[in-house]
């Protein structure tokens, strides 16, 4: 007698594929190692763009279906032409995207259906740092506040648990809150 | 007798405007405080987008000339539809954009002309962290390597100094290497 297997999708995430990935990594730990890359090109003043294309993962070199180009600029008050989001807004986007994807993936793995998610992020920067006007003021964000709004048919307590899945597992949240070693070298073009 | 003032632009940066900003902050320190924001919306699975529009800075609420929408997705091997750069690639873009803009701004303030800049970034992530398979493996980047290529008519020693202007002043480099306090709250939509 034939058996049928129903593909289980929760929050748009193919849970079977997720479990297949987990089992593949348990069998061959080396395939868990990924390398992500970008190539950035300066366009003048505050304008520059990054191209995302290749990465290494699951044991081999890979390419995206097409290269993605990400733009950056600054608003006029920060000496830019206001043609694109700026660098510290891109950082907030990376954080929001990662908290959200981490939340829905790990909720899916637990069988928790989420209907809607949105988030509002705000961070504080004091230009005394960047402009080297006060050595007691840091260059970067002094703090970032993230507020999630989640629609899911769950009790209040579980809604709070869902809200903490992102911080618990997000690669960008970990990178940003705990810090990452970054090497910077320069050579002549 | 009338005097003429020639607007000084270095690396596309209006140096006079930069000095005007510095002097305005020295006179009124509170105008150095900025708040950057995004609003992120989940689209299903690994797809979500952030809208960049308003920010607070130089003493008042401000809007961009138009809202900018930033997309995020994952490649198929990471359970996405491969429609956009992913969250950790966006983080690399934020870092590259910030190191580059910080470099050209601070070089401009020193009167150093830069002709071309490009950079290559690569970071390592081991999915044992994100997938909760090994508590000794972090969720985030284990390390990021940044290599700048700079074209400028300067001696080798000064080329290296230019290469360190980014790490010395970049808000994203500081945020990412030293860490930022991030609060995350959740409420029902």
PDB file of N, CA, C and O in Angstrom, chain A residues 11 32 34 36-37 39-40 45 50 64-65 82 84 89 93 106 118-119 122-123 125 127 130 138 140 146-148 150 156 160 174 176 180 183 185-189, chain B residues 11 32 34 36-37 39-40 45 50 64-65 82 84 89 93 106 118-119 122-123 125 127 130 138 140 146-148 150 156 160 174 176 180 183 185-189:
ATOM      1  N   UNK A  11       4.660  28.835   8.766  1.00  0.00           N
ATOM      2  CA  UNK A  11       5.171  30.202   8.586  1.00  0.00           C
ATOM      3  C   UNK A  11       5.885  30.354   7.239  1.00  0.00           C
ATOM      4  O   UNK A  11       6.811  31.151   7.104  1.00  0.00           O
ATOM      5  N   UNK A  32      28.116  22.661   7.970  1.00  0.00           N
ATOM      6  CA  UNK A  32      27.502  23.807   8.669  1.00  0.00           C
ATOM      7  C   UNK A  32      28.296  25.093   8.489  1.00  0.00           C
ATOM      8  O   UNK A  32      27.827  26.171   8.850  1.00  0.00           O
ATOM      9  N   UNK A  34      29.652  28.254   6.778  1.00  0.00           N
ATOM     10  CA  UNK A  34      29.298  29.162   5.680  1.00  0.00           C
ATOM     11  C   UNK A  34      30.250  30.360   5.665  1.00  0.00           C
ATOM     12  O   UNK A  34      30.741  30.790   6.713  1.00  0.00           O
ATOM     13  N   UNK A  36      30.008  34.238   3.990  1.00  0.00           N
ATOM     14  CA  UNK A  36      29.221  35.228   3.247  1.00  0.00           C
ATOM     15  C   UNK A  36      30.137  36.371   2.829  1.00  0.00           C
ATOM     16  O   UNK A  36      31.090  36.696   3.535  1.00  0.00           O
ATOM     17  N   UNK A  37      29.826  36.970   1.672  1.00  0.00           N
ATOM     18  CA  UNK A  37      30.740  37.956   1.073  1.00  0.00           C
ATOM     19  C   UNK A  37      29.991  39.113   0.418  1.00  0.00           C
ATOM     20  O   UNK A  37      28.872  38.935  -0.041  1.00  0.00           O
ATOM     21  N   UNK A  39      31.137  42.715  -2.239  1.00  0.00           N
ATOM     22  CA  UNK A  39      32.145  43.575  -2.884  1.00  0.00           C
ATOM     23  C   UNK A  39      31.559  44.972  -2.930  1.00  0.00           C
ATOM     24  O   UNK A  39      30.508  45.184  -3.541  1.00  0.00           O
ATOM     25  N   UNK A  40      32.222  45.923  -2.265  1.00  0.00           N
ATOM     26  CA  UNK A  40      31.707  47.290  -2.199  1.00  0.00           C
ATOM     27  C   UNK A  40      32.521  48.217  -3.101  1.00  0.00           C
ATOM     28  O   UNK A  40      33.748  48.105  -3.191  1.00  0.00           O
ATOM     29  N   UNK A  45      31.734  60.827  -2.531  1.00  0.00           N
ATOM     30  CA  UNK A  45      31.103  61.345  -1.314  1.00  0.00           C
ATOM     31  C   UNK A  45      30.533  60.194  -0.485  1.00  0.00           C
ATOM     32  O   UNK A  45      31.227  59.206  -0.230  1.00  0.00           O
ATOM     33  N   UNK A  50      27.162  47.828  -2.675  1.00  0.00           N
ATOM     34  CA  UNK A  50      27.718  46.488  -2.474  1.00  0.00           C
ATOM     35  C   UNK A  50      27.018  45.505  -3.402  1.00  0.00           C
ATOM     36  O   UNK A  50      25.800  45.565  -3.568  1.00  0.00           O
ATOM     37  N   UNK A  64      24.171  33.231  -6.020  1.00  0.00           N
ATOM     38  CA  UNK A  64      22.752  33.573  -5.997  1.00  0.00           C
ATOM     39  C   UNK A  64      22.201  33.449  -7.421  1.00  0.00           C
ATOM     40  O   UNK A  64      22.972  33.446  -8.387  1.00  0.00           O
ATOM     41  N   UNK A  65      20.862  33.389  -7.551  1.00  0.00           N
ATOM     42  CA  UNK A  65      20.271  33.284  -8.890  1.00  0.00           C
ATOM     43  C   UNK A  65      20.638  34.498  -9.741  1.00  0.00           C
ATOM     44  O   UNK A  65      20.773  34.405 -10.950  1.00  0.00           O
ATOM     45  N   UNK A  82      21.056  61.894  -0.445  1.00  0.00           N
ATOM     46  CA  UNK A  82      19.762  61.322  -0.054  1.00  0.00           C
ATOM     47  C   UNK A  82      19.166  60.404  -1.128  1.00  0.00           C
ATOM     48  O   UNK A  82      17.962  60.425  -1.375  1.00  0.00           O
ATOM     49  N   UNK A  84      19.657  56.978  -1.030  1.00  0.00           N
ATOM     50  CA  UNK A  84      19.511  55.612  -0.507  1.00  0.00           C
ATOM     51  C   UNK A  84      19.573  55.637   1.016  1.00  0.00           C
ATOM     52  O   UNK A  84      19.957  56.654   1.613  1.00  0.00           O
ATOM     53  N   UNK A  89      21.305  52.822   9.054  1.00  0.00           N
ATOM     54  CA  UNK A  89      19.956  52.310   8.791  1.00  0.00           C
ATOM     55  C   UNK A  89      20.048  50.888   8.217  1.00  0.00           C
ATOM     56  O   UNK A  89      19.228  50.026   8.542  1.00  0.00           O
ATOM     57  N   UNK A  93      18.327  47.396   9.500  1.00  0.00           N
ATOM     58  CA  UNK A  93      17.618  46.451   8.611  1.00  0.00           C
ATOM     59  C   UNK A  93      18.167  45.033   8.791  1.00  0.00           C
ATOM     60  O   UNK A  93      17.398  44.072   8.893  1.00  0.00           O
ATOM     61  N   UNK A 106      12.400  29.340  13.947  1.00  0.00           N
ATOM     62  CA  UNK A 106      12.391  28.539  15.179  1.00  0.00           C
ATOM     63  C   UNK A 106      10.965  28.300  15.684  1.00  0.00           C
ATOM     64  O   UNK A 106      10.702  27.268  16.309  1.00  0.00           O
ATOM     65  N   UNK A 118       5.578  42.481  12.538  1.00  0.00           N
ATOM     66  CA  UNK A 118       6.248  43.701  12.121  1.00  0.00           C
ATOM     67  C   UNK A 118       7.099  44.208  13.278  1.00  0.00           C
ATOM     68  O   UNK A 118       6.889  43.808  14.430  1.00  0.00           O
ATOM     69  N   UNK A 119       8.057  45.022  12.987  1.00  0.00           N
ATOM     70  CA  UNK A 119       8.920  45.540  14.050  1.00  0.00           C
ATOM     71  C   UNK A 119       9.345  46.970  13.760  1.00  0.00           C
ATOM     72  O   UNK A 119       9.432  47.384  12.592  1.00  0.00           O
ATOM     73  N   UNK A 122      14.775  51.601  16.590  1.00  0.00           N
ATOM     74  CA  UNK A 122      15.324  52.954  16.698  1.00  0.00           C
ATOM     75  C   UNK A 122      16.628  52.885  17.472  1.00  0.00           C
ATOM     76  O   UNK A 122      16.716  52.198  18.494  1.00  0.00           O
ATOM     77  N   UNK A 123      17.646  53.592  16.974  1.00  0.00           N
ATOM     78  CA  UNK A 123      18.939  53.613  17.653  1.00  0.00           C
ATOM     79  C   UNK A 123      19.487  55.025  17.769  1.00  0.00           C
ATOM     80  O   UNK A 123      19.169  55.890  16.949  1.00  0.00           O
ATOM     81  N   UNK A 125      22.637  57.744  18.056  1.00  0.00           N
ATOM     82  CA  UNK A 125      24.043  58.048  17.754  1.00  0.00           C
ATOM     83  C   UNK A 125      24.302  59.514  18.068  1.00  0.00           C
ATOM     84  O   UNK A 125      23.497  60.378  17.727  1.00  0.00           O
ATOM     85  N   UNK A 127      26.914  62.440  17.281  1.00  0.00           N
ATOM     86  CA  UNK A 127      27.971  62.741  16.303  1.00  0.00           C
ATOM     87  C   UNK A 127      29.269  63.248  16.924  1.00  0.00           C
ATOM     88  O   UNK A 127      30.283  63.363  16.222  1.00  0.00           O
ATOM     89  N   UNK A 130      31.699  60.265  15.958  1.00  0.00           N
ATOM     90  CA  UNK A 130      32.143  60.177  14.558  1.00  0.00           C
ATOM     91  C   UNK A 130      32.998  61.379  14.160  1.00  0.00           C
ATOM     92  O   UNK A 130      33.974  61.247  13.409  1.00  0.00           O
ATOM     93  N   UNK A 138      31.198  57.399  22.068  1.00  0.00           N
ATOM     94  CA  UNK A 138      31.556  56.355  21.105  1.00  0.00           C
ATOM     95  C   UNK A 138      31.131  56.748  19.685  1.00  0.00           C
ATOM     96  O   UNK A 138      30.207  57.543  19.501  1.00  0.00           O
ATOM     97  N   UNK A 140      29.755  54.631  17.520  1.00  0.00           N
ATOM     98  CA  UNK A 140      28.612  53.839  17.079  1.00  0.00           C
ATOM     99  C   UNK A 140      27.330  54.096  17.853  1.00  0.00           C
ATOM    100  O   UNK A 140      27.189  55.108  18.561  1.00  0.00           O
ATOM    101  N   UNK A 146      14.117  47.699  19.981  1.00  0.00           N
ATOM    102  CA  UNK A 146      13.378  46.913  18.991  1.00  0.00           C
ATOM    103  C   UNK A 146      12.035  46.518  19.575  1.00  0.00           C
ATOM    104  O   UNK A 146      11.981  45.921  20.647  1.00  0.00           O
ATOM    105  N   UNK A 147      10.964  46.878  18.882  1.00  0.00           N
ATOM    106  CA  UNK A 147       9.626  46.506  19.354  1.00  0.00           C
ATOM    107  C   UNK A 147       8.924  45.673  18.293  1.00  0.00           C
ATOM    108  O   UNK A 147       8.706  46.141  17.174  1.00  0.00           O
ATOM    109  N   UNK A 148       8.593  44.427  18.658  1.00  0.00           N
ATOM    110  CA  UNK A 148       7.878  43.535  17.737  1.00  0.00           C
ATOM    111  C   UNK A 148       6.386  43.565  17.996  1.00  0.00           C
ATOM    112  O   UNK A 148       5.945  43.638  19.154  1.00  0.00           O
ATOM    113  N   UNK A 150       3.288  41.047  16.986  1.00  0.00           N
ATOM    114  CA  UNK A 150       3.114  39.686  16.474  1.00  0.00           C
ATOM    115  C   UNK A 150       1.644  39.298  16.525  1.00  0.00           C
ATOM    116  O   UNK A 150       0.983  39.475  17.558  1.00  0.00           O
ATOM    117  N   UNK A 156      -0.815  34.771  25.918  1.00  0.00           N
ATOM    118  CA  UNK A 156       0.144  35.871  26.113  1.00  0.00           C
ATOM    119  C   UNK A 156       1.546  35.375  26.456  1.00  0.00           C
ATOM    120  O   UNK A 156       2.544  35.917  25.963  1.00  0.00           O
ATOM    121  N   UNK A 160       5.167  36.013  24.334  1.00  0.00           N
ATOM    122  CA  UNK A 160       6.455  36.528  24.839  1.00  0.00           C
ATOM    123  C   UNK A 160       7.597  35.557  24.533  1.00  0.00           C
ATOM    124  O   UNK A 160       8.718  35.988  24.230  1.00  0.00           O
ATOM    125  N   UNK A 174      23.363  38.386  17.834  1.00  0.00           N
ATOM    126  CA  UNK A 174      24.566  37.937  18.549  1.00  0.00           C
ATOM    127  C   UNK A 174      25.779  38.761  18.126  1.00  0.00           C
ATOM    128  O   UNK A 174      26.538  39.263  18.969  1.00  0.00           O
ATOM    129  N   UNK A 176      25.957  41.738  16.886  1.00  0.00           N
ATOM    130  CA  UNK A 176      25.872  43.144  17.263  1.00  0.00           C
ATOM    131  C   UNK A 176      25.920  43.350  18.779  1.00  0.00           C
ATOM    132  O   UNK A 176      26.473  44.334  19.257  1.00  0.00           O
ATOM    133  N   UNK A 180      32.108  41.269  17.199  1.00  0.00           N
ATOM    134  CA  UNK A 180      32.777  40.350  16.255  1.00  0.00           C
ATOM    135  C   UNK A 180      34.184  40.894  15.979  1.00  0.00           C
ATOM    136  O   UNK A 180      34.350  42.101  15.789  1.00  0.00           O
ATOM    137  N   UNK A 183      38.911  42.307  10.911  1.00  0.00           N
ATOM    138  CA  UNK A 183      40.228  42.754  10.444  1.00  0.00           C
ATOM    139  C   UNK A 183      40.035  43.674   9.239  1.00  0.00           C
ATOM    140  O   UNK A 183      39.140  43.454   8.412  1.00  0.00           O
ATOM    141  N   UNK A 185      42.396  45.494   6.233  1.00  0.00           N
ATOM    142  CA  UNK A 185      43.674  45.726   5.582  1.00  0.00           C
ATOM    143  C   UNK A 185      43.451  46.648   4.380  1.00  0.00           C
ATOM    144  O   UNK A 185      42.336  46.739   3.867  1.00  0.00           O
ATOM    145  N   UNK A 186      44.526  47.321   3.977  1.00  0.00           N
ATOM    146  CA  UNK A 186      44.421  48.233   2.823  1.00  0.00           C
ATOM    147  C   UNK A 186      45.623  48.038   1.917  1.00  0.00           C
ATOM    148  O   UNK A 186      46.746  47.859   2.384  1.00  0.00           O
ATOM    149  N   UNK A 187      45.386  48.053   0.620  1.00  0.00           N
ATOM    150  CA  UNK A 187      46.473  47.995  -0.345  1.00  0.00           C
ATOM    151  C   UNK A 187      46.159  48.942  -1.495  1.00  0.00           C
ATOM    152  O   UNK A 187      45.040  49.406  -1.658  1.00  0.00           O
ATOM    153  N   UNK A 188      47.181  49.195  -2.309  1.00  0.00           N
ATOM    154  CA  UNK A 188      47.024  50.134  -3.405  1.00  0.00           C
ATOM    155  C   UNK A 188      46.238  49.497  -4.551  1.00  0.00           C
ATOM    156  O   UNK A 188      46.490  48.344  -4.909  1.00  0.00           O
ATOM    157  N   UNK A 189      45.292  50.264  -5.092  1.00  0.00           N
ATOM    158  CA  UNK A 189      44.528  49.773  -6.246  1.00  0.00           C
ATOM    159  C   UNK A 189      45.325  50.033  -7.512  1.00  0.00           C
ATOM    160  O   UNK A 189      45.842  51.127  -7.689  1.00  0.00           O
TER     161      UNK A 189
ATOM    162  N   UNK B  11      36.953  64.620  -2.371  1.00  0.00           N
ATOM    163  CA  UNK B  11      36.321  63.289  -2.406  1.00  0.00           C
ATOM    164  C   UNK B  11      34.804  63.386  -2.553  1.00  0.00           C
ATOM    165  O   UNK B  11      34.067  62.521  -2.075  1.00  0.00           O
ATOM    166  N   UNK B  32      24.057  67.314  18.010  1.00  0.00           N
ATOM    167  CA  UNK B  32      24.813  66.124  17.565  1.00  0.00           C
ATOM    168  C   UNK B  32      24.040  64.833  17.779  1.00  0.00           C
ATOM    169  O   UNK B  32      24.442  63.775  17.305  1.00  0.00           O
ATOM    170  N   UNK B  34      21.411  62.084  17.171  1.00  0.00           N
ATOM    171  CA  UNK B  34      20.587  61.562  16.082  1.00  0.00           C
ATOM    172  C   UNK B  34      19.875  60.284  16.520  1.00  0.00           C
ATOM    173  O   UNK B  34      20.399  59.527  17.342  1.00  0.00           O
ATOM    174  N   UNK B  36      18.083  57.070  14.440  1.00  0.00           N
ATOM    175  CA  UNK B  36      17.771  56.444  13.155  1.00  0.00           C
ATOM    176  C   UNK B  36      16.759  55.335  13.390  1.00  0.00           C
ATOM    177  O   UNK B  36      16.752  54.701  14.452  1.00  0.00           O
ATOM    178  N   UNK B  37      15.908  55.106  12.386  1.00  0.00           N
ATOM    179  CA  UNK B  37      14.765  54.199  12.553  1.00  0.00           C
ATOM    180  C   UNK B  37      14.498  53.392  11.296  1.00  0.00           C
ATOM    181  O   UNK B  37      14.763  53.851  10.189  1.00  0.00           O
ATOM    182  N   UNK B  39      11.155  50.498   9.896  1.00  0.00           N
ATOM    183  CA  UNK B  39       9.944  49.713  10.168  1.00  0.00           C
ATOM    184  C   UNK B  39      10.035  48.473   9.294  1.00  0.00           C
ATOM    185  O   UNK B  39      10.092  48.573   8.065  1.00  0.00           O
ATOM    186  N   UNK B  40      10.080  47.286   9.926  1.00  0.00           N
ATOM    187  CA  UNK B  40      10.217  46.033   9.170  1.00  0.00           C
ATOM    188  C   UNK B  40       8.905  45.270   9.132  1.00  0.00           C
ATOM    189  O   UNK B  40       8.169  45.227  10.121  1.00  0.00           O
ATOM    190  N   UNK B  45       7.996  33.229   5.433  1.00  0.00           N
ATOM    191  CA  UNK B  45       9.280  32.498   5.390  1.00  0.00           C
ATOM    192  C   UNK B  45      10.437  33.472   5.655  1.00  0.00           C
ATOM    193  O   UNK B  45      10.391  34.223   6.623  1.00  0.00           O
ATOM    194  N   UNK B  50      12.309  46.307   5.070  1.00  0.00           N
ATOM    195  CA  UNK B  50      12.348  47.455   5.988  1.00  0.00           C
ATOM    196  C   UNK B  50      12.118  48.740   5.209  1.00  0.00           C
ATOM    197  O   UNK B  50      12.655  48.903   4.111  1.00  0.00           O
ATOM    198  N   UNK B  64      13.340  61.524   4.805  1.00  0.00           N
ATOM    199  CA  UNK B  64      14.105  61.404   3.567  1.00  0.00           C
ATOM    200  C   UNK B  64      13.261  61.979   2.431  1.00  0.00           C
ATOM    201  O   UNK B  64      12.042  62.151   2.569  1.00  0.00           O
ATOM    202  N   UNK B  65      13.905  62.277   1.299  1.00  0.00           N
ATOM    203  CA  UNK B  65      13.173  62.825   0.153  1.00  0.00           C
ATOM    204  C   UNK B  65      12.094  61.845  -0.306  1.00  0.00           C
ATOM    205  O   UNK B  65      11.040  62.239  -0.787  1.00  0.00           O
ATOM    206  N   UNK B  82      15.524  33.193  -2.498  1.00  0.00           N
ATOM    207  CA  UNK B  82      16.650  33.815  -3.207  1.00  0.00           C
ATOM    208  C   UNK B  82      16.235  35.058  -3.986  1.00  0.00           C
ATOM    209  O   UNK B  82      16.701  35.281  -5.104  1.00  0.00           O
ATOM    210  N   UNK B  84      16.531  38.230  -2.636  1.00  0.00           N
ATOM    211  CA  UNK B  84      17.239  39.412  -2.123  1.00  0.00           C
ATOM    212  C   UNK B  84      18.430  38.960  -1.299  1.00  0.00           C
ATOM    213  O   UNK B  84      18.551  37.781  -0.948  1.00  0.00           O
ATOM    214  N   UNK B  89      24.436  39.276   4.991  1.00  0.00           N
ATOM    215  CA  UNK B  89      25.052  40.032   3.888  1.00  0.00           C
ATOM    216  C   UNK B  89      24.721  41.520   4.040  1.00  0.00           C
ATOM    217  O   UNK B  89      25.568  42.381   3.775  1.00  0.00           O
ATOM    218  N   UNK B  93      27.235  44.744   4.218  1.00  0.00           N
ATOM    219  CA  UNK B  93      27.047  45.987   3.444  1.00  0.00           C
ATOM    220  C   UNK B  93      27.088  47.210   4.358  1.00  0.00           C
ATOM    221  O   UNK B  93      27.736  48.218   4.038  1.00  0.00           O
ATOM    222  N   UNK B 106      36.780  61.617   6.474  1.00  0.00           N
ATOM    223  CA  UNK B 106      37.905  62.060   7.311  1.00  0.00           C
ATOM    224  C   UNK B 106      39.153  62.353   6.484  1.00  0.00           C
ATOM    225  O   UNK B 106      39.955  63.205   6.863  1.00  0.00           O
ATOM    226  N   UNK B 118      37.570  50.446  -3.315  1.00  0.00           N
ATOM    227  CA  UNK B 118      36.672  49.300  -3.299  1.00  0.00           C
ATOM    228  C   UNK B 118      37.082  48.391  -2.149  1.00  0.00           C
ATOM    229  O   UNK B 118      38.198  48.490  -1.625  1.00  0.00           O
ATOM    230  N   UNK B 119      36.173  47.541  -1.739  1.00  0.00           N
ATOM    231  CA  UNK B 119      36.495  46.650  -0.621  1.00  0.00           C
ATOM    232  C   UNK B 119      35.808  45.306  -0.799  1.00  0.00           C
ATOM    233  O   UNK B 119      34.755  45.206  -1.445  1.00  0.00           O
ATOM    234  N   UNK B 122      34.401  39.362   3.853  1.00  0.00           N
ATOM    235  CA  UNK B 122      33.984  37.967   3.994  1.00  0.00           C
ATOM    236  C   UNK B 122      33.902  37.638   5.482  1.00  0.00           C
ATOM    237  O   UNK B 122      34.791  37.999   6.249  1.00  0.00           O
ATOM    238  N   UNK B 123      32.823  36.942   5.850  1.00  0.00           N
ATOM    239  CA  UNK B 123      32.654  36.561   7.255  1.00  0.00           C
ATOM    240  C   UNK B 123      32.246  35.109   7.390  1.00  0.00           C
ATOM    241  O   UNK B 123      31.624  34.544   6.478  1.00  0.00           O
ATOM    242  N   UNK B 125      30.323  31.979   9.382  1.00  0.00           N
ATOM    243  CA  UNK B 125      29.242  31.574  10.286  1.00  0.00           C
ATOM    244  C   UNK B 125      29.138  30.054  10.276  1.00  0.00           C
ATOM    245  O   UNK B 125      29.174  29.432   9.210  1.00  0.00           O
ATOM    246  N   UNK B 127      26.614  27.110  11.228  1.00  0.00           N
ATOM    247  CA  UNK B 127      25.184  26.931  11.513  1.00  0.00           C
ATOM    248  C   UNK B 127      24.891  26.090  12.751  1.00  0.00           C
ATOM    249  O   UNK B 127      23.738  26.020  13.182  1.00  0.00           O
ATOM    250  N   UNK B 130      23.182  28.839  15.031  1.00  0.00           N
ATOM    251  CA  UNK B 130      21.808  29.240  14.701  1.00  0.00           C
ATOM    252  C   UNK B 130      20.826  28.084  14.872  1.00  0.00           C
ATOM    253  O   UNK B 130      19.691  28.270  15.323  1.00  0.00           O
ATOM    254  N   UNK B 138      28.848  30.018  18.525  1.00  0.00           N
ATOM    255  CA  UNK B 138      28.012  31.213  18.592  1.00  0.00           C
ATOM    256  C   UNK B 138      27.049  31.275  17.412  1.00  0.00           C
ATOM    257  O   UNK B 138      27.300  30.695  16.351  1.00  0.00           O
ATOM    258  N   UNK B 140      26.347  34.064  15.753  1.00  0.00           N
ATOM    259  CA  UNK B 140      26.737  35.099  14.799  1.00  0.00           C
ATOM    260  C   UNK B 140      28.044  34.835  14.081  1.00  0.00           C
ATOM    261  O   UNK B 140      28.555  33.710  14.057  1.00  0.00           O
ATOM    262  N   UNK B 146      38.108  42.269   6.077  1.00  0.00           N
ATOM    263  CA  UNK B 146      37.822  43.388   5.180  1.00  0.00           C
ATOM    264  C   UNK B 146      39.102  43.799   4.478  1.00  0.00           C
ATOM    265  O   UNK B 146      40.099  44.092   5.144  1.00  0.00           O
ATOM    266  N   UNK B 147      39.104  43.804   3.168  1.00  0.00           N
ATOM    267  CA  UNK B 147      40.291  44.230   2.427  1.00  0.00           C
ATOM    268  C   UNK B 147      39.933  45.402   1.520  1.00  0.00           C
ATOM    269  O   UNK B 147      39.077  45.271   0.639  1.00  0.00           O
ATOM    270  N   UNK B 148      40.591  46.542   1.776  1.00  0.00           N
ATOM    271  CA  UNK B 148      40.361  47.732   0.955  1.00  0.00           C
ATOM    272  C   UNK B 148      41.416  47.842  -0.136  1.00  0.00           C
ATOM    273  O   UNK B 148      42.589  47.531   0.082  1.00  0.00           O
ATOM    274  N   UNK B 150      42.679  50.969  -2.521  1.00  0.00           N
ATOM    275  CA  UNK B 150      42.558  52.432  -2.558  1.00  0.00           C
ATOM    276  C   UNK B 150      43.479  53.007  -3.627  1.00  0.00           C
ATOM    277  O   UNK B 150      44.661  52.650  -3.681  1.00  0.00           O
ATOM    278  N   UNK B 156      53.162  55.171   0.394  1.00  0.00           N
ATOM    279  CA  UNK B 156      52.631  53.933   0.978  1.00  0.00           C
ATOM    280  C   UNK B 156      52.188  54.117   2.432  1.00  0.00           C
ATOM    281  O   UNK B 156      51.159  53.592   2.849  1.00  0.00           O
ATOM    282  N   UNK B 160      48.348  53.549   4.134  1.00  0.00           N
ATOM    283  CA  UNK B 160      47.968  52.738   5.292  1.00  0.00           C
ATOM    284  C   UNK B 160      47.205  53.571   6.333  1.00  0.00           C
ATOM    285  O   UNK B 160      46.269  53.089   6.962  1.00  0.00           O
ATOM    286  N   UNK B 174      32.514  50.390  15.005  1.00  0.00           N
ATOM    287  CA  UNK B 174      32.488  50.458  16.476  1.00  0.00           C
ATOM    288  C   UNK B 174      31.343  49.611  17.029  1.00  0.00           C
ATOM    289  O   UNK B 174      31.534  48.806  17.946  1.00  0.00           O
ATOM    290  N   UNK B 176      29.812  47.081  15.750  1.00  0.00           N
ATOM    291  CA  UNK B 176      29.965  45.650  15.500  1.00  0.00           C
ATOM    292  C   UNK B 176      31.138  45.044  16.266  1.00  0.00           C
ATOM    293  O   UNK B 176      31.070  43.892  16.706  1.00  0.00           O
ATOM    294  N   UNK B 180      26.686  46.554  21.058  1.00  0.00           N
ATOM    295  CA  UNK B 180      25.676  47.583  21.361  1.00  0.00           C
ATOM    296  C   UNK B 180      24.586  46.952  22.226  1.00  0.00           C
ATOM    297  O   UNK B 180      24.166  45.822  21.964  1.00  0.00           O
ATOM    298  N   UNK B 183      17.614  46.267  23.109  1.00  0.00           N
ATOM    299  CA  UNK B 183      16.421  45.781  23.819  1.00  0.00           C
ATOM    300  C   UNK B 183      15.421  45.254  22.804  1.00  0.00           C
ATOM    301  O   UNK B 183      15.289  45.796  21.702  1.00  0.00           O
ATOM    302  N   UNK B 185      11.379  43.978  22.698  1.00  0.00           N
ATOM    303  CA  UNK B 185      10.092  43.749  23.340  1.00  0.00           C
ATOM    304  C   UNK B 185       9.109  43.227  22.300  1.00  0.00           C
ATOM    305  O   UNK B 185       9.302  43.436  21.099  1.00  0.00           O
ATOM    306  N   UNK B 186       8.082  42.525  22.776  1.00  0.00           N
ATOM    307  CA  UNK B 186       7.071  41.980  21.874  1.00  0.00           C
ATOM    308  C   UNK B 186       5.683  42.248  22.441  1.00  0.00           C
ATOM    309  O   UNK B 186       5.466  42.141  23.641  1.00  0.00           O
ATOM    310  N   UNK B 187       4.755  42.597  21.574  1.00  0.00           N
ATOM    311  CA  UNK B 187       3.363  42.759  21.988  1.00  0.00           C
ATOM    312  C   UNK B 187       2.453  42.217  20.889  1.00  0.00           C
ATOM    313  O   UNK B 187       2.898  41.976  19.763  1.00  0.00           O
ATOM    314  N   UNK B 188       1.203  42.034  21.229  1.00  0.00           N
ATOM    315  CA  UNK B 188       0.258  41.461  20.285  1.00  0.00           C
ATOM    316  C   UNK B 188      -0.149  42.488  19.229  1.00  0.00           C
ATOM    317  O   UNK B 188      -0.420  43.642  19.549  1.00  0.00           O
ATOM    318  N   UNK B 189      -0.168  42.046  17.974  1.00  0.00           N
ATOM    319  CA  UNK B 189      -0.610  42.916  16.874  1.00  0.00           C
ATOM    320  C   UNK B 189      -2.117  42.887  16.805  1.00  0.00           C
ATOM    321  O   UNK B 189      -2.705  41.807  16.857  1.00  0.00           O
TER     322      UNK B 189
END
